[in-house]
Short mmCIF file of C-alpha atoms in Angstrom, two decimals:
data_model
loop_
_atom_site.label_atom_id
_atom_site.label_comp_id
_atom_site.label_asym_id
_atom_site.label_seq_id
_atom_site.Cartn_x
_atom_site.Cartn_y
_atom_site.Cartn_z
CA MET A 1 192.90 -66.48 -47.68
CA LYS A 2 192.44 -66.70 -51.50
CA ALA A 3 195.51 -66.47 -53.61
CA ARG A 4 195.55 -64.99 -57.17
CA GLY A 5 197.53 -67.61 -58.80
CA ARG A 6 197.68 -66.02 -62.21
CA SER A 7 199.33 -62.87 -60.69
CA ILE A 8 201.84 -65.06 -58.72
CA ARG A 9 202.72 -66.95 -61.53
CA ARG A 10 203.34 -63.99 -63.64
CA ASN A 11 205.43 -62.23 -61.19
CA ARG A 12 207.63 -65.52 -60.65
CA GLU A 13 208.07 -65.85 -64.30
CA GLU A 14 209.03 -62.18 -64.72
CA SER A 15 211.59 -62.60 -61.98
CA GLY A 16 213.17 -65.27 -64.29
CA CYS A 17 212.88 -67.70 -61.27
CA GLY A 18 211.69 -71.30 -62.19
CA LEU A 19 208.99 -73.00 -60.38
CA THR A 20 211.36 -75.34 -58.52
CA GLU A 21 213.68 -72.69 -57.47
CA PHE A 22 211.01 -70.40 -56.18
CA ALA A 23 209.34 -73.06 -54.12
CA ASP A 24 212.63 -73.99 -52.57
CA ARG A 25 213.26 -70.37 -51.86
CA ILE A 26 209.90 -70.20 -49.94
CA GLY A 27 210.18 -73.45 -48.25
CA ILE A 28 207.05 -75.41 -50.08
CA SER A 29 207.22 -78.06 -52.66
CA PRO A 30 207.02 -77.25 -56.34
CA SER A 31 203.68 -79.16 -56.65
CA TYR A 32 202.15 -77.24 -54.04
CA LEU A 33 203.35 -73.87 -55.56
CA SER A 34 202.00 -75.07 -59.01
CA ARG A 35 198.58 -75.93 -57.30
CA ILE A 36 198.77 -72.38 -55.76
CA GLU A 37 199.47 -70.74 -59.20
CA ARG A 38 196.63 -72.62 -60.80
CA ASP A 39 194.18 -71.35 -57.97
CA GLN A 40 193.78 -75.26 -56.98
CA ALA A 41 195.16 -74.80 -53.49
CA ASN A 42 194.30 -72.10 -50.76
CA PRO A 43 197.82 -71.26 -48.98
CA SER A 44 197.97 -70.12 -45.36
CA PRO A 45 198.57 -66.45 -44.56
CA GLY A 46 202.22 -67.42 -43.62
CA VAL A 47 202.78 -69.08 -47.11
CA MET A 48 201.19 -66.00 -48.91
CA ARG A 49 203.72 -63.73 -46.87
CA ARG A 50 206.60 -65.82 -47.92
CA ILE A 51 205.47 -65.58 -51.55
CA ALA A 52 205.05 -61.88 -51.33
CA VAL A 53 208.43 -61.41 -49.67
CA GLN A 54 210.29 -63.31 -52.04
CA LEU A 55 208.56 -61.85 -55.17
CA ARG A 56 209.54 -58.35 -53.50
CA LYS A 57 213.22 -59.43 -53.32
CA GLU A 58 213.10 -60.43 -57.01
CA GLN A 59 211.56 -57.17 -58.07
CA ASP A 60 214.13 -55.21 -56.13
CA ALA A 61 217.02 -57.25 -57.49
CA ARG A 62 215.75 -56.63 -61.03
CA ALA A 63 215.55 -52.97 -60.33
CA ALA A 64 218.91 -52.75 -58.78
CA ILE A 65 220.49 -54.51 -61.75
CA ALA A 66 218.71 -52.23 -64.07
CA GLU A 67 220.02 -49.33 -62.10
CA ILE A 68 223.47 -50.16 -62.43
CA THR A 69 223.56 -51.79 -65.79
CA ASP A 70 224.52 -49.24 -68.53
CA THR A 71 222.25 -49.99 -71.54
CA GLU A 72 223.67 -47.04 -73.79
CA GLU A 73 227.09 -47.83 -75.73
CA ASP A 74 229.15 -44.96 -74.69
CA GLY A 75 232.51 -46.45 -75.23
CA ASP A 76 233.61 -45.87 -71.59
CA ASP A 77 234.18 -49.63 -70.55
CA GLN A 78 237.40 -48.69 -68.52
CA PRO A 79 236.96 -48.66 -64.67
CA PRO A 80 237.43 -45.23 -63.16
CA LYS A 81 241.00 -44.41 -61.94
#
């Protein structure tokens, strides 16, 4: 299974997750993740699946935060009564 390292790295960085933190979350070493991102390692299907699942979780979390974050200043900082 050929990984697309640049895409993995871009998505990981966009998620705000550092190399070490992301590697810990998917259960591989940071050096192995770095080699995957540089297309110097060919991860197993299981590792690719864990990368994909974690990236999806990060994207879902960002979407949820964006959905509940009020970007407009409406002056209503009081919680509902």
